[in-house]
CSV table of C-alpha atoms in Angstrom, one decimal:
chain,number,residue,atom,x,y,z
B,201,MET,CA,0.0,0.0,0.0
B,202,GLN,CA,1.5,3.3,-1.1
B,203,ASP,CA,1.4,6.3,1.3
B,204,GLU,CA,-0.8,8.9,-0.5
B,205,THR,CA,0.3,11.6,2.0
B,206,ALA,CA,3.9,11.4,0.8
B,207,GLU,CA,2.9,12.2,-2.8
B,208,ARG,CA,0.9,15.3,-1.8
B,209,PHE,CA,3.3,16.7,0.8
B,210,THR,CA,5.1,19.8,-0.2
B,211,VAL,CA,7.5,22.0,1.8
B,212,ARG,CA,7.6,25.6,1.0
B,213,ASP,CA,9.9,28.2,2.5
B,214,GLY,CA,7.8,31.2,3.7
B,215,ARG,CA,10.8,33.4,4.6
B,216,GLN,CA,10.8,36.6,2.7
B,217,ARG,CA,14.6,37.1,2.7
B,218,GLY,CA,17.6,35.3,1.2
B,219,TYR,CA,19.4,32.5,2.7
B,220,GLY,CA,22.3,30.2,1.7
B,221,VAL,CA,22.2,26.5,1.2
B,222,VAL,CA,25.2,24.2,1.4
B,223,TYR,CA,24.9,20.5,0.3
B,224,LEU,CA,26.6,17.8,2.3
B,225,ASP,CA,29.1,17.0,-0.5
B,226,HIS,CA,30.3,20.6,-0.3
B,227,ILE,CA,31.6,20.0,3.2
B,228,ASP,CA,31.9,16.2,3.5
B,229,ASN,CA,35.2,16.0,1.7
B,230,ASP,CA,38.9,16.0,2.4
B,231,ALA,CA,39.4,19.5,1.0
B,232,PHE,CA,36.9,21.0,3.5
B,233,ARG,CA,38.2,18.9,6.4
B,234,ASN,CA,41.8,20.2,5.7
B,235,LEU,CA,40.7,23.8,6.2
B,236,ASP,CA,41.3,25.3,9.7
B,237,ALA,CA,38.4,26.1,12.0
B,238,ALA,CA,38.4,29.9,11.1
B,239,ALA,CA,38.1,29.1,7.4
B,240,ARG,CA,35.2,26.7,7.9
B,241,LEU,CA,33.4,29.2,10.1
B,242,THR,CA,33.9,31.9,7.6
B,243,TYR,CA,32.5,29.8,4.9
B,244,PHE,CA,29.3,29.1,6.9
B,245,ALA,CA,29.1,32.8,7.9
B,246,LEU,CA,29.1,33.8,4.2
B,247,LEU,CA,26.1,31.6,3.4
B,248,PRO,CA,23.3,33.8,4.7
B,249,PHE,CA,24.6,36.6,2.5
B,250,VAL,CA,24.7,34.6,-0.7
B,251,GLY,CA,22.1,35.2,-3.3
B,252,SER,CA,20.6,31.9,-4.5
B,253,ALA,CA,20.6,32.9,-8.2
B,254,THR,CA,24.1,34.4,-8.3
B,255,GLN,CA,25.9,32.5,-5.5
B,256,GLN,CA,27.6,35.8,-4.7
B,257,ALA,CA,27.8,37.9,-1.5
B,258,TRP,CA,29.6,41.1,-0.4
B,259,PRO,CA,29.5,41.3,3.4
B,260,LYS,CA,32.0,43.4,5.3
B,261,VAL,CA,34.9,41.5,6.8
B,262,SER,CA,34.0,43.2,10.1
B,263,LYS,CA,30.5,41.7,9.9
B,264,LEU,CA,31.9,38.2,9.3
B,265,ALA,CA,34.4,38.6,12.1
B,266,ALA,CA,31.5,39.6,14.5
B,267,ILE,CA,29.5,36.6,13.4
B,268,ILE,CA,32.2,34.0,14.0
B,269,GLY,CA,33.9,35.7,16.9
B,270,TYR,CA,37.4,36.0,15.4
B,271,SER,CA,39.4,39.1,14.5
B,272,GLU,CA,39.2,40.7,11.1
B,273,ARG,CA,42.8,39.7,10.4
B,274,THR,CA,41.9,36.1,11.0
B,275,VAL,CA,38.9,36.4,8.7
B,276,TYR,CA,41.1,37.9,5.9
B,277,ARG,CA,43.4,34.8,6.3
B,278,ALA,CA,40.4,32.5,6.3
B,279,ILE,CA,39.1,34.1,3.0
B,280,LYS,CA,42.6,33.6,1.5
B,281,SER,CA,42.5,29.9,2.5
B,282,LEU,CA,39.0,29.5,1.1
B,283,HIS,CA,40.1,31.1,-2.1
B,284,GLU,CA,43.3,29.1,-2.4
B,285,ALA,CA,41.3,25.9,-1.7
B,286,ARG,CA,38.9,26.9,-4.5
B,287,PHE,CA,35.8,27.1,-2.3
B,288,ILE,CA,35.3,30.8,-3.2
B,289,ALA,CA,36.3,33.2,-5.8
B,290,VAL,CA,37.2,36.7,-4.6
B,291,GLY,CA,36.7,39.8,-6.8
B,292,LYS,CA,35.7,43.5,-6.5
B,293,LEU,CA,32.3,45.0,-6.9
B,294,GLU,CA,32.1,48.7,-7.6
B,295,PHE,CA,28.9,50.5,-6.8
B,296,ASN,CA,30.4,53.9,-7.5
B,297,ARG,CA,33.8,55.5,-7.3
B,298,ALA,CA,33.4,55.9,-3.6
B,299,ARG,CA,32.2,52.4,-2.8
B,300,ARG,CA,34.1,49.3,-3.8
B,301,VAL,CA,33.6,46.0,-1.9
B,302,ASN,CA,34.9,42.5,-2.0
B,303,LEU,CA,32.7,40.1,-3.9
B,304,TYR,CA,32.7,36.5,-2.9
B,305,THR,CA,31.4,33.8,-5.2
B,306,LEU,CA,30.7,30.3,-4.0
B,307,LEU,CA,32.3,27.7,-6.2
B,308,GLU,CA,31.6,24.0,-6.7
B,309,PRO,CA,33.7,22.3,-4.1
B,310,PRO,CA,37.0,20.7,-5.1
B,311,THR,CA,36.9,16.9,-5.4
């Protein structure tokens, strides 16, 4: 006998703001396990800022530092580690001449 409820059941996200999603294979691999704790926390702290369509975010380093409880210098090193391990790409986003920010793009995790 097939469960009819399972066929009709749908989950919808009613939140009206963006959120990040990470799949298990993104973090359940040797490359992620080889990152230090600050880099892993920084990766997770980036997720709520990431747009689902673009996979990009531009939070301030000071905000990421406040979220994970590490210094800004440590977050800069963590971002460098994530970039070198190919978990994120780092670029610049220019809103106008007076405002340029770091742009972080989530990449497919290394295998």
